[in-house]
């Protein structure tokens, strides 16, 4: 395997951000301090929801949101299979049963009609993922939730800042989760935030994140079994600084996406991503050639790409779900390829990716054996 010359993603950390983290390191509070409160307040204001709870990862956020909304053993939760595995795993952490629903081929988000088809008397919630930064059809999901008395958790981990009808992703559900892993639009290294308009849910999540302590002044008053899902002051300081320049970050990512679209527009056999409101990844679909062959060819040229997403129901950890009927998910997942996409990618790098991709598309290749 050749060395990676153009990575799939790369961090964008400014000197001011490094300074902000270092000054926390010089302060007396490294956890549960003022940066946590500031970061939570800033995220709540940004999303437009009254409460935010910062946690150690997006996955931890999904786990706490499910717990605090009372989802547990015997409950069914509807999730997409065309997404990151943490979405279904979090449902299993609380002892509930994930039920997969198919996606819409255009938006790659859950298809409301497919969701309705799998609702049973045990369904309690839907995790609606805003895939790759495109908000899902929230009106339809809120309507379904109302008719069937279901909770809605928005997984906005890929969609920070995406706005629909003047409301930002994360402002629609009973709770919404954001994530700050290094490949996301903004990063804290590891981290997440859950927002909710229900203050009791926020209070419970804040306690569960901190070993079940409802009153942080009393170190040994554990009302229920909790977790350590805290986000450190250093991470909160980094998140705050990144959030301060999110408009510039999202604009830069939109520019990179626009440039890719310009360069690849006339390419046959390639479906470009539709407009995103907050660009997480740049994912193309290869309509005529074998995706895995293209991926290895690009790897040989030093270009990293990603198979976003391998369907969850086809993972060994989900053997019991393997027969779920998800034809759109399976068809799309075999074709998708994420191209290098990060704030600091140069125009030369974008052009190099496009010319290598073009060459790979022209190579006569047989269809995939599977
Ligand atoms: C990134 C992401 C998460 C959370 O990931 P963590 O690594 O736990 O922060 C959850 N759901 C989706 C859809 C994601 O893309």
mmCIF file of C-alpha atoms in Angstrom, residues 24-329:
data_model
loop_
_atom_site.group_PDB
_atom_site.id
_atom_site.type_symbol
_atom_site.label_atom_id
_atom_site.label_comp_id
_atom_site.label_asym_id
_atom_site.label_seq_id
_atom_site.Cartn_x
_atom_site.Cartn_y
_atom_site.Cartn_z
ATOM 1 C CA UNK A 24 -7.026 25.913 30.557
ATOM 2 C CA UNK A 25 -4.024 23.701 31.352
ATOM 3 C CA UNK A 26 -2.588 26.614 33.341
ATOM 4 C CA UNK A 27 -5.855 27.094 35.247
ATOM 5 C CA UNK A 28 -7.007 25.294 38.425
ATOM 6 C CA UNK A 29 -10.023 23.583 36.751
ATOM 7 C CA UNK A 30 -9.464 20.799 34.217
ATOM 8 C CA UNK A 31 -12.940 19.234 34.440
ATOM 9 C CA UNK A 32 -16.479 20.402 35.366
ATOM 10 C CA UNK A 33 -15.479 24.051 35.289
ATOM 11 C CA UNK A 34 -16.399 27.300 33.563
ATOM 12 C CA UNK A 35 -15.545 26.152 30.014
ATOM 13 C CA UNK A 36 -18.126 23.363 30.264
ATOM 14 C CA UNK A 37 -20.831 25.852 31.190
ATOM 15 C CA UNK A 38 -19.745 28.276 28.482
ATOM 16 C CA UNK A 39 -19.613 25.588 25.809
ATOM 17 C CA UNK A 40 -23.028 24.239 26.761
ATOM 18 C CA UNK A 41 -24.540 27.721 26.742
ATOM 19 C CA UNK A 42 -22.948 28.485 23.372
ATOM 20 C CA UNK A 43 -24.226 25.241 21.816
ATOM 21 C CA UNK A 44 -27.739 25.758 23.206
ATOM 22 C CA UNK A 45 -27.809 29.285 21.784
ATOM 23 C CA UNK A 46 -26.393 28.178 18.447
ATOM 24 C CA UNK A 47 -28.953 25.400 17.953
ATOM 25 C CA UNK A 48 -31.755 27.469 19.459
ATOM 26 C CA UNK A 49 -32.745 25.001 22.185
ATOM 27 C CA UNK A 50 -32.781 25.934 25.898
ATOM 28 C CA UNK A 51 -30.659 23.097 27.338
ATOM 29 C CA UNK A 52 -27.352 21.524 26.305
ATOM 30 C CA UNK A 53 -25.318 18.809 28.028
ATOM 31 C CA UNK A 54 -21.740 18.246 26.877
ATOM 32 C CA UNK A 55 -20.509 14.654 26.869
ATOM 33 C CA UNK A 56 -17.428 12.645 25.968
ATOM 34 C CA UNK A 57 -18.639 11.537 22.506
ATOM 35 C CA UNK A 58 -21.603 11.563 20.186
ATOM 36 C CA UNK A 59 -22.182 7.925 21.075
ATOM 37 C CA UNK A 60 -22.339 8.791 24.789
ATOM 38 C CA UNK A 61 -24.835 11.493 23.853
ATOM 39 C CA UNK A 62 -27.077 9.017 22.029
ATOM 40 C CA UNK A 63 -26.878 6.646 25.009
ATOM 41 C CA UNK A 64 -27.851 9.352 27.515
ATOM 42 C CA UNK A 65 -30.627 10.736 25.325
ATOM 43 C CA UNK A 66 -32.225 7.283 25.077
ATOM 44 C CA UNK A 67 -31.874 6.685 28.841
ATOM 45 C CA UNK A 68 -33.194 10.102 29.826
ATOM 46 C CA UNK A 69 -36.184 9.741 27.498
ATOM 47 C CA UNK A 70 -37.036 6.507 29.282
ATOM 48 C CA UNK A 71 -36.247 4.047 26.486
ATOM 49 C CA UNK A 72 -35.298 0.606 27.796
ATOM 50 C CA UNK A 73 -35.793 -3.163 27.739
ATOM 51 C CA UNK A 74 -38.653 -4.357 25.550
ATOM 52 C CA UNK A 75 -38.836 -1.117 23.579
ATOM 53 C CA UNK A 76 -38.242 -0.844 19.860
ATOM 54 C CA UNK A 77 -36.408 2.111 18.362
ATOM 55 C CA UNK A 78 -36.444 2.772 14.623
ATOM 56 C CA UNK A 79 -33.060 3.667 13.129
ATOM 57 C CA UNK A 80 -31.465 3.770 9.676
ATOM 58 C CA UNK A 81 -28.978 1.052 8.701
ATOM 59 C CA UNK A 82 -27.222 3.429 6.289
ATOM 60 C CA UNK A 83 -25.411 5.308 9.042
ATOM 61 C CA UNK A 84 -22.694 5.056 11.667
ATOM 62 C CA UNK A 85 -22.970 1.919 13.817
ATOM 63 C CA UNK A 86 -23.127 3.931 17.071
ATOM 64 C CA UNK A 87 -26.747 4.826 16.269
ATOM 65 C CA UNK A 88 -27.912 1.219 16.585
ATOM 66 C CA UNK A 89 -25.393 0.321 19.303
ATOM 67 C CA UNK A 90 -26.738 3.036 21.624
ATOM 68 C CA UNK A 91 -30.207 1.485 21.331
ATOM 69 C CA UNK A 92 -28.737 -1.861 22.390
ATOM 70 C CA UNK A 93 -26.856 -0.261 25.328
ATOM 71 C CA UNK A 94 -30.206 0.570 26.959
ATOM 72 C CA UNK A 95 -31.551 -2.945 26.309
ATOM 73 C CA UNK A 96 -33.949 -1.822 23.592
ATOM 74 C CA UNK A 97 -34.253 -3.373 20.140
ATOM 75 C CA UNK A 98 -33.137 -1.457 17.044
ATOM 76 C CA UNK A 99 -35.493 -1.823 14.072
ATOM 77 C CA UNK A 100 -34.013 -0.735 10.756
ATOM 78 C CA UNK A 101 -35.964 1.293 8.219
ATOM 79 C CA UNK A 102 -34.913 2.027 4.651
ATOM 80 C CA UNK A 103 -33.726 5.361 3.296
ATOM 81 C CA UNK A 104 -34.738 7.674 0.490
ATOM 82 C CA UNK A 105 -32.399 7.252 -2.506
ATOM 83 C CA UNK A 106 -32.168 10.999 -3.096
ATOM 84 C CA UNK A 107 -31.608 12.354 0.413
ATOM 85 C CA UNK A 108 -30.019 9.223 1.945
ATOM 86 C CA UNK A 109 -32.106 9.988 5.040
ATOM 87 C CA UNK A 110 -34.773 7.729 6.560
ATOM 88 C CA UNK A 111 -37.801 7.455 4.302
ATOM 89 C CA UNK A 112 -40.893 8.398 6.372
ATOM 90 C CA UNK A 113 -43.029 5.827 4.530
ATOM 91 C CA UNK A 114 -40.533 3.065 5.362
ATOM 92 C CA UNK A 115 -40.507 4.191 8.992
ATOM 93 C CA UNK A 116 -44.312 3.933 9.212
ATOM 94 C CA UNK A 117 -44.167 0.396 7.849
ATOM 95 C CA UNK A 118 -42.058 -0.902 10.737
ATOM 96 C CA UNK A 119 -43.925 0.760 13.614
ATOM 97 C CA UNK A 120 -45.360 -1.777 16.082
ATOM 98 C CA UNK A 121 -47.064 -1.533 19.476
ATOM 99 C CA UNK A 122 -43.582 -1.695 21.053
ATOM 100 C CA UNK A 123 -42.083 1.212 19.072
ATOM 101 C CA UNK A 124 -41.100 4.024 21.426
ATOM 102 C CA UNK A 125 -38.753 6.261 19.467
ATOM 103 C CA UNK A 126 -37.143 7.093 16.128
ATOM 104 C CA UNK A 127 -33.525 8.163 15.788
ATOM 105 C CA UNK A 128 -33.605 10.498 12.796
ATOM 106 C CA UNK A 129 -30.121 10.997 11.333
ATOM 107 C CA UNK A 130 -29.342 14.061 9.207
ATOM 108 C CA UNK A 131 -27.076 12.136 6.853
ATOM 109 C CA UNK A 132 -23.920 13.856 5.610
ATOM 110 C CA UNK A 133 -25.337 17.236 6.670
ATOM 111 C CA UNK A 134 -28.705 17.194 4.916
ATOM 112 C CA UNK A 135 -31.593 17.635 7.369
ATOM 113 C CA UNK A 136 -34.185 14.863 7.256
ATOM 114 C CA UNK A 137 -37.887 15.475 6.567
ATOM 115 C CA UNK A 138 -38.612 16.597 10.129
ATOM 116 C CA UNK A 139 -42.214 17.675 9.465
ATOM 117 C CA UNK A 140 -43.060 14.134 8.405
ATOM 118 C CA UNK A 141 -41.262 12.552 11.357
ATOM 119 C CA UNK A 142 -42.839 14.891 13.893
ATOM 120 C CA UNK A 143 -46.221 14.044 12.427
ATOM 121 C CA UNK A 144 -45.525 10.296 12.678
ATOM 122 C CA UNK A 145 -44.291 10.762 16.254
ATOM 123 C CA UNK A 146 -47.432 12.619 17.222
ATOM 124 C CA UNK A 147 -49.767 10.045 15.682
ATOM 125 C CA UNK A 148 -47.978 7.088 17.298
ATOM 126 C CA UNK A 149 -46.847 8.772 20.538
ATOM 127 C CA UNK A 150 -43.134 8.312 19.828
ATOM 128 C CA UNK A 151 -40.057 10.231 20.976
ATOM 129 C CA UNK A 152 -37.785 11.737 18.334
ATOM 130 C CA UNK A 153 -34.028 11.824 18.819
ATOM 131 C CA UNK A 154 -32.242 13.759 16.107
ATOM 132 C CA UNK A 155 -28.766 12.521 15.337
ATOM 133 C CA UNK A 156 -27.301 15.820 14.164
ATOM 134 C CA UNK A 157 -23.707 14.575 14.465
ATOM 135 C CA UNK A 158 -23.151 15.226 10.749
ATOM 136 C CA UNK A 159 -25.281 18.333 10.402
ATOM 137 C CA UNK A 160 -24.265 21.096 12.801
ATOM 138 C CA UNK A 161 -25.491 24.438 11.461
ATOM 139 C CA UNK A 162 -27.811 23.020 8.782
ATOM 140 C CA UNK A 163 -30.940 25.146 8.736
ATOM 141 C CA UNK A 164 -34.466 24.296 7.578
ATOM 142 C CA UNK A 165 -37.167 26.921 7.575
ATOM 143 C CA UNK A 166 -35.149 29.131 9.924
ATOM 144 C CA UNK A 167 -34.585 26.308 12.425
ATOM 145 C CA UNK A 168 -31.285 24.556 12.849
ATOM 146 C CA UNK A 169 -30.870 20.785 12.787
ATOM 147 C CA UNK A 170 -31.202 19.671 16.385
ATOM 148 C CA UNK A 171 -34.049 22.055 17.125
ATOM 149 C CA UNK A 172 -36.894 19.694 16.222
ATOM 150 C CA UNK A 173 -36.742 16.534 18.323
ATOM 151 C CA UNK A 174 -37.163 15.669 21.998
ATOM 152 C CA UNK A 175 -33.372 15.579 22.074
ATOM 153 C CA UNK A 176 -30.618 16.000 19.497
ATOM 154 C CA UNK A 177 -27.026 14.827 19.503
ATOM 155 C CA UNK A 178 -23.936 16.529 18.048
ATOM 156 C CA UNK A 179 -20.455 15.006 17.802
ATOM 157 C CA UNK A 180 -16.972 16.488 17.637
ATOM 158 C CA UNK A 181 -14.718 13.666 16.495
ATOM 159 C CA UNK A 182 -11.858 15.103 14.351
ATOM 160 C CA UNK A 183 -13.569 14.433 11.005
ATOM 161 C CA UNK A 184 -16.701 16.400 11.943
ATOM 162 C CA UNK A 185 -17.323 20.028 10.950
ATOM 163 C CA UNK A 186 -15.981 21.187 14.330
ATOM 164 C CA UNK A 187 -13.933 19.096 16.733
ATOM 165 C CA UNK A 188 -12.970 18.720 20.371
ATOM 166 C CA UNK A 189 -10.762 15.702 19.599
ATOM 167 C CA UNK A 190 -13.483 13.503 21.097
ATOM 168 C CA UNK A 191 -16.758 14.881 22.335
ATOM 169 C CA UNK A 192 -20.428 15.545 21.893
ATOM 170 C CA UNK A 193 -23.348 17.661 23.040
ATOM 171 C CA UNK A 194 -26.985 16.707 23.560
ATOM 172 C CA UNK A 195 -29.561 19.476 23.345
ATOM 173 C CA UNK A 196 -33.157 19.201 24.520
ATOM 174 C CA UNK A 197 -36.071 21.508 25.184
ATOM 175 C CA UNK A 198 -37.137 19.345 28.166
ATOM 176 C CA UNK A 199 -35.280 20.640 31.230
ATOM 177 C CA UNK A 200 -35.937 17.450 33.241
ATOM 178 C CA UNK A 201 -34.325 15.399 30.453
ATOM 179 C CA UNK A 202 -31.311 17.729 30.455
ATOM 180 C CA UNK A 203 -30.989 17.464 34.231
ATOM 181 C CA UNK A 204 -31.098 13.676 34.095
ATOM 182 C CA UNK A 205 -28.495 13.530 31.298
ATOM 183 C CA UNK A 206 -26.200 15.865 33.242
ATOM 184 C CA UNK A 207 -26.459 13.553 36.256
ATOM 185 C CA UNK A 208 -25.982 10.357 34.243
ATOM 186 C CA UNK A 209 -22.881 11.822 32.615
ATOM 187 C CA UNK A 210 -21.360 12.381 36.065
ATOM 188 C CA UNK A 211 -21.856 9.054 37.913
ATOM 189 C CA UNK A 212 -25.488 9.786 38.722
ATOM 190 C CA UNK A 213 -24.820 12.918 40.775
ATOM 191 C CA UNK A 214 -27.705 15.360 40.685
ATOM 192 C CA UNK A 215 -25.956 17.871 42.896
ATOM 193 C CA UNK A 216 -22.423 18.396 41.716
ATOM 194 C CA UNK A 217 -21.487 20.046 45.019
ATOM 195 C CA UNK A 218 -21.960 16.746 46.869
ATOM 196 C CA UNK A 219 -19.352 14.403 45.490
ATOM 197 C CA UNK A 220 -20.829 11.228 46.979
ATOM 198 C CA UNK A 221 -24.540 11.513 46.430
ATOM 199 C CA UNK A 222 -25.315 9.050 43.648
ATOM 200 C CA UNK A 223 -29.018 8.910 42.992
ATOM 201 C CA UNK A 224 -28.810 6.320 40.214
ATOM 202 C CA UNK A 225 -26.197 4.314 38.342
ATOM 203 C CA UNK A 226 -24.480 6.765 36.037
ATOM 204 C CA UNK A 227 -21.444 6.889 33.788
ATOM 205 C CA UNK A 228 -18.354 8.963 33.331
ATOM 206 C CA UNK A 229 -19.225 10.684 30.068
ATOM 207 C CA UNK A 230 -17.702 14.052 31.001
ATOM 208 C CA UNK A 231 -16.006 16.378 28.543
ATOM 209 C CA UNK A 232 -12.831 17.980 29.926
ATOM 210 C CA UNK A 233 -12.292 21.725 30.243
ATOM 211 C CA UNK A 234 -9.559 21.513 27.586
ATOM 212 C CA UNK A 235 -12.014 19.940 25.140
ATOM 213 C CA UNK A 236 -14.732 22.463 25.972
ATOM 214 C CA UNK A 237 -12.274 25.331 25.404
ATOM 215 C CA UNK A 238 -11.389 23.922 21.992
ATOM 216 C CA UNK A 239 -15.057 23.420 21.127
ATOM 217 C CA UNK A 240 -15.897 26.983 22.114
ATOM 218 C CA UNK A 241 -13.200 28.416 19.874
ATOM 219 C CA UNK A 242 -14.201 26.183 16.965
ATOM 220 C CA UNK A 243 -17.850 27.129 17.404
ATOM 221 C CA UNK A 244 -16.908 30.829 17.311
ATOM 222 C CA UNK A 245 -15.717 30.442 13.717
ATOM 223 C CA UNK A 246 -18.261 27.876 12.555
ATOM 224 C CA UNK A 247 -19.695 30.187 9.886
ATOM 225 C CA UNK A 248 -16.288 30.436 8.227
ATOM 226 C CA UNK A 249 -15.746 26.684 8.579
ATOM 227 C CA UNK A 250 -19.093 25.823 6.982
ATOM 228 C CA UNK A 251 -18.497 28.353 4.198
ATOM 229 C CA UNK A 252 -15.078 26.875 3.480
ATOM 230 C CA UNK A 253 -16.527 23.361 3.349
ATOM 231 C CA UNK A 254 -19.232 24.552 0.953
ATOM 232 C CA UNK A 255 -16.487 26.038 -1.253
ATOM 233 C CA UNK A 256 -14.601 22.741 -1.326
ATOM 234 C CA UNK A 257 -17.813 20.906 -2.247
ATOM 235 C CA UNK A 258 -18.561 23.458 -4.982
ATOM 236 C CA UNK A 259 -15.073 22.983 -6.410
ATOM 237 C CA UNK A 260 -15.461 19.207 -6.506
ATOM 238 C CA UNK A 261 -18.830 19.591 -8.239
ATOM 239 C CA UNK A 262 -17.356 21.955 -10.836
ATOM 240 C CA UNK A 263 -14.536 19.575 -11.655
ATOM 241 C CA UNK A 264 -16.639 16.413 -11.711
ATOM 242 C CA UNK A 265 -19.856 17.780 -13.192
ATOM 243 C CA UNK A 266 -19.457 16.275 -16.660
ATOM 244 C CA UNK A 267 -18.257 12.906 -15.485
ATOM 245 C CA UNK A 268 -20.401 10.035 -16.750
ATOM 246 C CA UNK A 269 -21.224 7.241 -14.360
ATOM 247 C CA UNK A 270 -20.850 9.434 -11.324
ATOM 248 C CA UNK A 271 -23.659 10.809 -9.170
ATOM 249 C CA UNK A 272 -22.594 13.914 -7.270
ATOM 250 C CA UNK A 273 -24.048 14.644 -3.850
ATOM 251 C CA UNK A 274 -27.074 16.913 -3.735
ATOM 252 C CA UNK A 275 -26.830 20.269 -2.010
ATOM 253 C CA UNK A 276 -25.918 19.971 1.663
ATOM 254 C CA UNK A 277 -26.630 22.690 4.197
ATOM 255 C CA UNK A 278 -23.672 21.755 6.341
ATOM 256 C CA UNK A 279 -21.053 19.675 4.570
ATOM 257 C CA UNK A 280 -19.770 16.716 6.608
ATOM 258 C CA UNK A 281 -18.336 14.562 3.808
ATOM 259 C CA UNK A 282 -18.242 14.699 0.028
ATOM 260 C CA UNK A 283 -19.771 11.376 -0.996
ATOM 261 C CA UNK A 284 -20.145 10.412 -4.657
ATOM 262 C CA UNK A 285 -21.942 7.378 -6.063
ATOM 263 C CA UNK A 286 -20.232 5.244 -8.676
ATOM 264 C CA UNK A 287 -22.985 4.086 -10.989
ATOM 265 C CA UNK A 288 -21.126 1.928 -13.493
ATOM 266 C CA UNK A 289 -17.851 0.774 -12.028
ATOM 267 C CA UNK A 290 -16.940 -1.323 -9.047
ATOM 268 C CA UNK A 291 -16.536 0.974 -6.078
ATOM 269 C CA UNK A 292 -13.960 -1.163 -4.274
ATOM 270 C CA UNK A 293 -11.736 -1.275 -7.363
ATOM 271 C CA UNK A 294 -11.881 2.501 -7.656
ATOM 272 C CA UNK A 295 -11.063 2.810 -3.982
ATOM 273 C CA UNK A 296 -7.959 0.625 -4.270
ATOM 274 C CA UNK A 297 -6.833 2.460 -7.385
ATOM 275 C CA UNK A 298 -7.064 5.765 -5.578
ATOM 276 C CA UNK A 299 -5.231 4.255 -2.604
ATOM 277 C CA UNK A 300 -2.406 3.237 -4.943
ATOM 278 C CA UNK A 301 -2.245 6.872 -6.026
ATOM 279 C CA UNK A 302 -1.919 7.947 -2.381
ATOM 280 C CA UNK A 303 -5.509 9.170 -2.072
ATOM 281 C CA UNK A 304 -7.557 8.044 0.922
ATOM 282 C CA UNK A 305 -11.290 7.505 0.466
ATOM 283 C CA UNK A 306 -14.009 6.054 2.667
ATOM 284 C CA UNK A 307 -16.915 3.636 2.255
ATOM 285 C CA UNK A 308 -19.622 5.670 3.910
ATOM 286 C CA UNK A 309 -21.584 3.704 5.002
ATOM 287 C CA UNK A 310 -21.308 -0.032 5.376
ATOM 288 C CA UNK A 311 -24.916 -0.922 6.314
ATOM 289 C CA UNK A 312 -25.221 -1.722 10.023
ATOM 290 C CA UNK A 313 -27.461 -4.748 9.427
ATOM 291 C CA UNK A 314 -24.648 -6.378 7.433
ATOM 292 C CA UNK A 315 -22.112 -6.117 10.255
ATOM 293 C CA UNK A 316 -21.236 -9.322 12.151
ATOM 294 C CA UNK A 317 -22.380 -7.617 15.379
ATOM 295 C CA UNK A 318 -25.848 -7.416 13.776
ATOM 296 C CA UNK A 319 -26.111 -10.981 12.464
ATOM 297 C CA UNK A 320 -29.604 -11.249 13.956
ATOM 298 C CA UNK A 321 -30.737 -8.334 11.771
ATOM 299 C CA UNK A 322 -29.115 -9.560 8.540
ATOM 300 C CA UNK A 323 -32.389 -10.354 6.806
ATOM 301 C CA UNK A 324 -33.889 -6.892 7.269
ATOM 302 C CA UNK A 325 -35.443 -5.776 3.961
ATOM 303 C CA UNK A 326 -33.559 -2.624 3.048
ATOM 304 C CA UNK A 327 -33.155 -2.624 -0.740
ATOM 305 C CA UNK A 328 -32.340 1.076 -1.129
ATOM 306 C CA UNK A 329 -29.762 0.992 1.671
#
